[in-house]
């Protein structure tokens, strides 16, 4: 079994890498006088020394040190999430120019030295004939282009410098000092028959002067740049193209989809058309970003507007979205981190709750409160048993953020300072650290090389388990009593396999802390009642708690509470107050909210699969994850810790073997420090769980796993895509895997990937039974990622690639058509982000430019791209539908089906009343092909 335990881990076979973050870099055109521009053009360019910047190479070509550190022997990874990063240099970029007043400008210093050595006489400009025959590099006295790589040039304080890359990040492209393009200034001249945008006038008469515009672009292959007035162009674009006034440009806007921009080489005299929704939405985004950096005028590359959409979205996720979603609970980040859109309490103050025993942290935050009174920050220390349901309910009137892990630094004088570690939030209304969201976002961070940030997420999980016995649903007070789907061990091992191999002892110590924390969470929460069902030996989402969950929308439970309030003759709000303070007792509601809390702990809130019975279900997803816990812990102990792991924290272990008698009140349970942990015990636990899953969850006749209702003693027959999670965990046999892929998976595969459940299982939808967001037809990133990895694990590479292509296509199509949108979820059947469910959609409400996307959707895109071949990536960038690329039947979208049915009904009614033609055939006829249409047109013309 040990040979397969690391099949799902990242395994880059290389030393650690350093991520080179982009710095500010200037590329902007400011207003200059004509004389200054002429002087700049006539001045000889100053040759600069070629920067000593090593070229990034693939890790496979990097020379290894003569004596590499000893590494534990681990099986070769087969995971699709294998990452082979480029090794980036830590040397400063030659393109980066300091902009602060206190920093010396190396380019300016070099320019002064060169200028001092040059003669003061002005060089004679070459003749017209010389200019035609002499290469610009030779005329300027520089090295021939054949001897230097082609670079983009501009000027900074009359010194020629390298311009940023066309697709550089906004901080590099628009930030820093002003750099202008070395282009000639064009007068307002025109040619015969050419209509000028702003013709010259004198005394009200238009002056027509015909001149040869020799310096404008003449070929279609030359890179084209535009000279843009930021505010004016943004005003025109919005006024003309944003017809629905939502500050976005989408295919639903009815504008002409055409804006003309002046070219930079003609000083904005000549114009070029920007056409189409994608380029116009990119233009709006670039203008908004330039305005963010305080730019009034910019030189904008056309290639930036026509950038490959896959490359553009991937770049934005890697370099912008992750940064925008990063939070720190420190003096600078407290105001943002404490903000809670879900807080409906009477008090608007900022509250931070610190665990018991963290006295240094309490004093740290009190010092911040004293230094920044504007935060109105109140620091409260929690009691030791802070996850008690009664205590958690008492905090609902004063909700606040829970402190997370901090780094303890001690200087040479012995002074202790605390540094808040960063974490990632999902985005939109979810402004805190979430349990399983953090796992999928951390996978995306690993793909993008942000290993330190992913490692900090593990530190926060360790901190939460230490103080709250579990990885929390979220770090808010109303989440104290419940967790979320457990992915902690897999995350820790994924990161461990990305760490620098030259620091193996340090890495082992870090992993040991993580595995010890996971063992505590496993025993104290998931393998203890009420989560554990001692009869079956399987676990359930059944968190403790009291009252109504306060984080929901105000009217979320109105339809549930209305009948009970009417029975007592009071309003719903009065009933809520009475039920929460205990004056109103209602056992039916107690059970309903117990299941509701379980639904929220499962992460699948909400779905008819779990509605009113979640706490009784031993779900496929949870037990697959716990099987992975057991295998991961066993593998780590065996391969990393020499088959022995001593626990440092003392707590009671859950009884083994699992029987109802063992969990009944009896003698004291075994303590964690009584003896060392070995891999044999954890492999035994994993084997027993697999056998229990086969007994209770597997249905051989349906070729699927189903949830098991521990109360009714039978399988729940809701068909959920979580039936594929055992593939990810590795607990399905090869026979079961083949049946899942061939018989079960087609039930969930639709145009955009995998839906959460089947339409048949969901049932009919009506006003009294509205749609739920984790049911058909909605698709979610976690289900896609789990399926891709699981299919890859069992060798179904083509299926994994096809599903990934479907999802990436849907994301790319929405990105192109809807102003760069990256939502929380999709209607995977309709390929639409417009979701008609109880919570709507998140990540879609922004102005001008998407700032953060949505956490796990960002990760799904970056991970999904790893599944695609080069040809697939090119095809999806061209928005080639998956049914075209893979030669599959085209989907008959439900919306088109409904519209067709309505149209045919109208036609039938019109024909029956004598006002229409013949009734159309019941079977939809495909439109004629181009050849058929031309042939019919010829026949019609001959009549």
PDB file of N, CA, C and O in Angstrom, residues 357-401:
ATOM      1  N   UNK A 357      -4.496  31.493  26.328  1.00  0.00           N
ATOM      2  CA  UNK A 357      -3.080  31.135  26.358  1.00  0.00           C
ATOM      3  C   UNK A 357      -2.206  31.958  25.441  1.00  0.00           C
ATOM      4  O   UNK A 357      -0.977  31.874  25.522  1.00  0.00           O
ATOM      5  N   UNK A 358      -2.785  32.753  24.569  1.00  0.00           N
ATOM      6  CA  UNK A 358      -2.016  33.591  23.650  1.00  0.00           C
ATOM      7  C   UNK A 358      -1.934  35.012  24.191  1.00  0.00           C
ATOM      8  O   UNK A 358      -2.433  35.965  23.599  1.00  0.00           O
ATOM      9  N   UNK A 359      -1.258  35.161  25.341  1.00  0.00           N
ATOM     10  CA  UNK A 359      -1.203  36.459  26.012  1.00  0.00           C
ATOM     11  C   UNK A 359      -0.403  37.482  25.215  1.00  0.00           C
ATOM     12  O   UNK A 359      -0.745  38.668  25.184  1.00  0.00           O
ATOM     13  N   UNK A 360       0.677  37.042  24.587  1.00  0.00           N
ATOM     14  CA  UNK A 360       1.466  37.971  23.775  1.00  0.00           C
ATOM     15  C   UNK A 360       0.638  38.514  22.618  1.00  0.00           C
ATOM     16  O   UNK A 360       0.743  39.696  22.267  1.00  0.00           O
ATOM     17  N   UNK A 361      -0.198  37.674  22.052  1.00  0.00           N
ATOM     18  CA  UNK A 361      -1.043  38.106  20.953  1.00  0.00           C
ATOM     19  C   UNK A 361      -2.090  39.105  21.433  1.00  0.00           C
ATOM     20  O   UNK A 361      -2.399  40.084  20.734  1.00  0.00           O
ATOM     21  N   UNK A 362      -2.639  38.879  22.623  1.00  0.00           N
ATOM     22  CA  UNK A 362      -3.614  39.816  23.181  1.00  0.00           C
ATOM     23  C   UNK A 362      -2.985  41.190  23.350  1.00  0.00           C
ATOM     24  O   UNK A 362      -3.563  42.219  22.952  1.00  0.00           O
ATOM     25  N   UNK A 363      -1.792  41.233  23.931  1.00  0.00           N
ATOM     26  CA  UNK A 363      -1.124  42.516  24.140  1.00  0.00           C
ATOM     27  C   UNK A 363      -0.760  43.167  22.805  1.00  0.00           C
ATOM     28  O   UNK A 363      -0.814  44.392  22.663  1.00  0.00           O
ATOM     29  N   UNK A 364      -0.387  42.353  21.830  1.00  0.00           N
ATOM     30  CA  UNK A 364      -0.048  42.877  20.505  1.00  0.00           C
ATOM     31  C   UNK A 364      -1.228  43.634  19.894  1.00  0.00           C
ATOM     32  O   UNK A 364      -1.078  44.755  19.407  1.00  0.00           O
ATOM     33  N   UNK A 365      -2.403  43.030  19.953  1.00  0.00           N
ATOM     34  CA  UNK A 365      -3.574  43.682  19.350  1.00  0.00           C
ATOM     35  C   UNK A 365      -4.063  44.856  20.196  1.00  0.00           C
ATOM     36  O   UNK A 365      -4.594  45.833  19.654  1.00  0.00           O
ATOM     37  N   UNK A 366      -3.890  44.788  21.495  1.00  0.00           N
ATOM     38  CA  UNK A 366      -4.258  45.942  22.324  1.00  0.00           C
ATOM     39  C   UNK A 366      -3.350  47.127  22.024  1.00  0.00           C
ATOM     40  O   UNK A 366      -3.807  48.284  22.038  1.00  0.00           O
ATOM     41  N   UNK A 367      -2.084  46.852  21.739  1.00  0.00           N
ATOM     42  CA  UNK A 367      -1.176  47.934  21.373  1.00  0.00           C
ATOM     43  C   UNK A 367      -1.607  48.564  20.051  1.00  0.00           C
ATOM     44  O   UNK A 367      -1.569  49.798  19.889  1.00  0.00           O
ATOM     45  N   UNK A 368      -2.035  47.747  19.109  1.00  0.00           N
ATOM     46  CA  UNK A 368      -2.545  48.288  17.838  1.00  0.00           C
ATOM     47  C   UNK A 368      -3.784  49.142  18.086  1.00  0.00           C
ATOM     48  O   UNK A 368      -3.944  50.211  17.483  1.00  0.00           O
ATOM     49  N   UNK A 369      -4.664  48.684  18.970  1.00  0.00           N
ATOM     50  CA  UNK A 369      -5.875  49.452  19.272  1.00  0.00           C
ATOM     51  C   UNK A 369      -5.530  50.804  19.874  1.00  0.00           C
ATOM     52  O   UNK A 369      -6.206  51.805  19.604  1.00  0.00           O
ATOM     53  N   UNK A 370      -4.476  50.847  20.701  1.00  0.00           N
ATOM     54  CA  UNK A 370      -4.073  52.129  21.291  1.00  0.00           C
ATOM     55  C   UNK A 370      -3.434  53.035  20.254  1.00  0.00           C
ATOM     56  O   UNK A 370      -3.662  54.255  20.265  1.00  0.00           O
ATOM     57  N   UNK A 371      -2.653  52.463  19.360  1.00  0.00           N
ATOM     58  CA  UNK A 371      -1.960  53.277  18.355  1.00  0.00           C
ATOM     59  C   UNK A 371      -2.887  53.732  17.237  1.00  0.00           C
ATOM     60  O   UNK A 371      -2.624  54.757  16.600  1.00  0.00           O
ATOM     61  N   UNK A 372      -3.948  52.989  16.993  1.00  0.00           N
ATOM     62  CA  UNK A 372      -4.884  53.336  15.913  1.00  0.00           C
ATOM     63  C   UNK A 372      -6.307  53.386  16.456  1.00  0.00           C
ATOM     64  O   UNK A 372      -7.117  52.472  16.217  1.00  0.00           O
ATOM     65  N   UNK A 373      -6.631  54.427  17.171  1.00  0.00           N
ATOM     66  CA  UNK A 373      -7.989  54.511  17.739  1.00  0.00           C
ATOM     67  C   UNK A 373      -9.078  54.584  16.688  1.00  0.00           C
ATOM     68  O   UNK A 373     -10.232  54.281  16.964  1.00  0.00           O
ATOM     69  N   UNK A 374      -8.709  55.001  15.469  1.00  0.00           N
ATOM     70  CA  UNK A 374      -9.714  55.084  14.406  1.00  0.00           C
ATOM     71  C   UNK A 374     -10.283  53.720  14.030  1.00  0.00           C
ATOM     72  O   UNK A 374     -11.371  53.623  13.441  1.00  0.00           O
ATOM     73  N   UNK A 375      -9.569  52.636  14.356  1.00  0.00           N
ATOM     74  CA  UNK A 375     -10.075  51.305  14.055  1.00  0.00           C
ATOM     75  C   UNK A 375     -11.243  50.915  14.946  1.00  0.00           C
ATOM     76  O   UNK A 375     -11.998  50.002  14.614  1.00  0.00           O
ATOM     77  N   UNK A 376     -11.370  51.595  16.078  1.00  0.00           N
ATOM     78  CA  UNK A 376     -12.424  51.237  17.050  1.00  0.00           C
ATOM     79  C   UNK A 376     -12.351  49.749  17.370  1.00  0.00           C
ATOM     80  O   UNK A 376     -13.358  49.032  17.381  1.00  0.00           O
ATOM     81  N   UNK A 377     -11.137  49.277  17.624  1.00  0.00           N
ATOM     82  CA  UNK A 377     -10.877  47.852  17.800  1.00  0.00           C
ATOM     83  C   UNK A 377     -11.010  47.445  19.256  1.00  0.00           C
ATOM     84  O   UNK A 377     -10.473  48.098  20.151  1.00  0.00           O
ATOM     85  N   UNK A 378     -11.718  46.354  19.482  1.00  0.00           N
ATOM     86  CA  UNK A 378     -11.844  45.777  20.811  1.00  0.00           C
ATOM     87  C   UNK A 378     -11.279  44.363  20.782  1.00  0.00           C
ATOM     88  O   UNK A 378     -11.629  43.558  19.923  1.00  0.00           O
ATOM     89  N   UNK A 379     -10.377  44.091  21.731  1.00  0.00           N
ATOM     90  CA  UNK A 379      -9.695  42.806  21.798  1.00  0.00           C
ATOM     91  C   UNK A 379     -10.285  41.988  22.941  1.00  0.00           C
ATOM     92  O   UNK A 379     -10.340  42.450  24.086  1.00  0.00           O
ATOM     93  N   UNK A 380     -10.729  40.778  22.640  1.00  0.00           N
ATOM     94  CA  UNK A 380     -11.363  39.905  23.629  1.00  0.00           C
ATOM     95  C   UNK A 380     -10.651  38.561  23.612  1.00  0.00           C
ATOM     96  O   UNK A 380     -10.404  37.997  22.542  1.00  0.00           O
ATOM     97  N   UNK A 381     -10.312  38.045  24.805  1.00  0.00           N
ATOM     98  CA  UNK A 381      -9.669  36.740  24.897  1.00  0.00           C
ATOM     99  C   UNK A 381     -10.717  35.673  25.184  1.00  0.00           C
ATOM    100  O   UNK A 381     -11.562  35.821  26.071  1.00  0.00           O
ATOM    101  N   UNK A 382     -10.655  34.584  24.423  1.00  0.00           N
ATOM    102  CA  UNK A 382     -11.623  33.506  24.538  1.00  0.00           C
ATOM    103  C   UNK A 382     -11.296  32.596  25.719  1.00  0.00           C
ATOM    104  O   UNK A 382     -10.123  32.471  26.112  1.00  0.00           O
ATOM    105  N   UNK A 383     -12.300  31.919  26.279  1.00  0.00           N
ATOM    106  CA  UNK A 383     -12.045  30.922  27.324  1.00  0.00           C
ATOM    107  C   UNK A 383     -11.449  29.648  26.714  1.00  0.00           C
ATOM    108  O   UNK A 383     -11.465  29.470  25.488  1.00  0.00           O
ATOM    109  N   UNK A 384     -10.936  28.733  27.546  1.00  0.00           N
ATOM    110  CA  UNK A 384     -10.325  27.507  27.006  1.00  0.00           C
ATOM    111  C   UNK A 384     -11.267  26.687  26.138  1.00  0.00           C
ATOM    112  O   UNK A 384     -10.897  26.257  25.044  1.00  0.00           O
ATOM    113  N   UNK A 385     -12.483  26.429  26.578  1.00  0.00           N
ATOM    114  CA  UNK A 385     -13.447  25.630  25.805  1.00  0.00           C
ATOM    115  C   UNK A 385     -14.346  26.555  24.990  1.00  0.00           C
ATOM    116  O   UNK A 385     -15.558  26.621  25.202  1.00  0.00           O
ATOM    117  N   UNK A 386     -13.749  27.237  24.041  1.00  0.00           N
ATOM    118  CA  UNK A 386     -14.476  28.281  23.328  1.00  0.00           C
ATOM    119  C   UNK A 386     -15.396  27.730  22.253  1.00  0.00           C
ATOM    120  O   UNK A 386     -16.166  28.500  21.661  1.00  0.00           O
ATOM    121  N   UNK A 387     -15.344  26.418  21.961  1.00  0.00           N
ATOM    122  CA  UNK A 387     -16.237  25.864  20.947  1.00  0.00           C
ATOM    123  C   UNK A 387     -17.490  25.242  21.561  1.00  0.00           C
ATOM    124  O   UNK A 387     -18.225  24.524  20.875  1.00  0.00           O
ATOM    125  N   UNK A 388     -17.749  25.520  22.844  1.00  0.00           N
ATOM    126  CA  UNK A 388     -18.988  25.063  23.477  1.00  0.00           C
ATOM    127  C   UNK A 388     -20.179  25.718  22.786  1.00  0.00           C
ATOM    128  O   UNK A 388     -20.195  26.944  22.589  1.00  0.00           O
ATOM    129  N   UNK A 389     -21.208  24.937  22.380  1.00  0.00           N
ATOM    130  CA  UNK A 389     -22.320  25.511  21.605  1.00  0.00           C
ATOM    131  C   UNK A 389     -23.023  26.670  22.295  1.00  0.00           C
ATOM    132  O   UNK A 389     -23.369  27.658  21.633  1.00  0.00           O
ATOM    133  N   UNK A 390     -23.229  26.579  23.599  1.00  0.00           N
ATOM    134  CA  UNK A 390     -23.905  27.665  24.305  1.00  0.00           C
ATOM    135  C   UNK A 390     -23.066  28.937  24.272  1.00  0.00           C
ATOM    136  O   UNK A 390     -23.595  30.044  24.088  1.00  0.00           O
ATOM    137  N   UNK A 391     -21.753  28.788  24.441  1.00  0.00           N
ATOM    138  CA  UNK A 391     -20.887  29.968  24.400  1.00  0.00           C
ATOM    139  C   UNK A 391     -20.848  30.566  22.995  1.00  0.00           C
ATOM    140  O   UNK A 391     -20.885  31.790  22.833  1.00  0.00           O
ATOM    141  N   UNK A 392     -20.790  29.719  21.993  1.00  0.00           N
ATOM    142  CA  UNK A 392     -20.749  30.217  20.613  1.00  0.00           C
ATOM    143  C   UNK A 392     -22.020  30.999  20.302  1.00  0.00           C
ATOM    144  O   UNK A 392     -21.977  32.074  19.679  1.00  0.00           O
ATOM    145  N   UNK A 393     -23.171  30.495  20.761  1.00  0.00           N
ATOM    146  CA  UNK A 393     -24.419  31.218  20.510  1.00  0.00           C
ATOM    147  C   UNK A 393     -24.428  32.558  21.220  1.00  0.00           C
ATOM    148  O   UNK A 393     -24.987  33.547  20.709  1.00  0.00           O
ATOM    149  N   UNK A 394     -23.791  32.642  22.391  1.00  0.00           N
ATOM    150  CA  UNK A 394     -23.768  33.903  23.137  1.00  0.00           C
ATOM    151  C   UNK A 394     -22.975  34.986  22.410  1.00  0.00           C
ATOM    152  O   UNK A 394     -23.128  36.176  22.723  1.00  0.00           O
ATOM    153  N   UNK A 395     -22.137  34.599  21.478  1.00  0.00           N
ATOM    154  CA  UNK A 395     -21.334  35.570  20.729  1.00  0.00           C
ATOM    155  C   UNK A 395     -22.033  36.086  19.485  1.00  0.00           C
ATOM    156  O   UNK A 395     -21.489  36.948  18.790  1.00  0.00           O
ATOM    157  N   UNK A 396     -23.216  35.575  19.185  1.00  0.00           N
ATOM    158  CA  UNK A 396     -23.885  35.964  17.938  1.00  0.00           C
ATOM    159  C   UNK A 396     -24.248  37.442  17.899  1.00  0.00           C
ATOM    160  O   UNK A 396     -24.340  38.032  16.811  1.00  0.00           O
ATOM    161  N   UNK A 397     -24.475  38.046  19.058  1.00  0.00           N
ATOM    162  CA  UNK A 397     -24.783  39.475  19.083  1.00  0.00           C
ATOM    163  C   UNK A 397     -23.532  40.334  18.975  1.00  0.00           C
ATOM    164  O   UNK A 397     -23.633  41.543  18.716  1.00  0.00           O
ATOM    165  N   UNK A 398     -22.375  39.733  19.172  1.00  0.00           N
ATOM    166  CA  UNK A 398     -21.101  40.453  19.065  1.00  0.00           C
ATOM    167  C   UNK A 398     -20.132  39.656  18.197  1.00  0.00           C
ATOM    168  O   UNK A 398     -19.073  39.218  18.651  1.00  0.00           O
ATOM    169  N   UNK A 399     -20.455  39.451  16.939  1.00  0.00           N
ATOM    170  CA  UNK A 399     -19.581  38.638  16.089  1.00  0.00           C
ATOM    171  C   UNK A 399     -18.272  39.367  15.797  1.00  0.00           C
ATOM    172  O   UNK A 399     -18.214  40.598  15.746  1.00  0.00           O
ATOM    173  N   UNK A 400     -17.239  38.594  15.631  1.00  0.00           N
ATOM    174  CA  UNK A 400     -15.941  39.181  15.321  1.00  0.00           C
ATOM    175  C   UNK A 400     -15.049  38.183  14.625  1.00  0.00           C
ATOM    176  O   UNK A 400     -15.413  37.022  14.411  1.00  0.00           O
ATOM    177  N   UNK A 401     -13.867  38.643  14.279  1.00  0.00           N
ATOM    178  CA  UNK A 401     -12.915  37.788  13.589  1.00  0.00           C
ATOM    179  C   UNK A 401     -12.057  37.068  14.616  1.00  0.00           C
ATOM    180  O   UNK A 401     -11.776  37.594  15.705  1.00  0.00           O
TER     181      UNK A 401
END
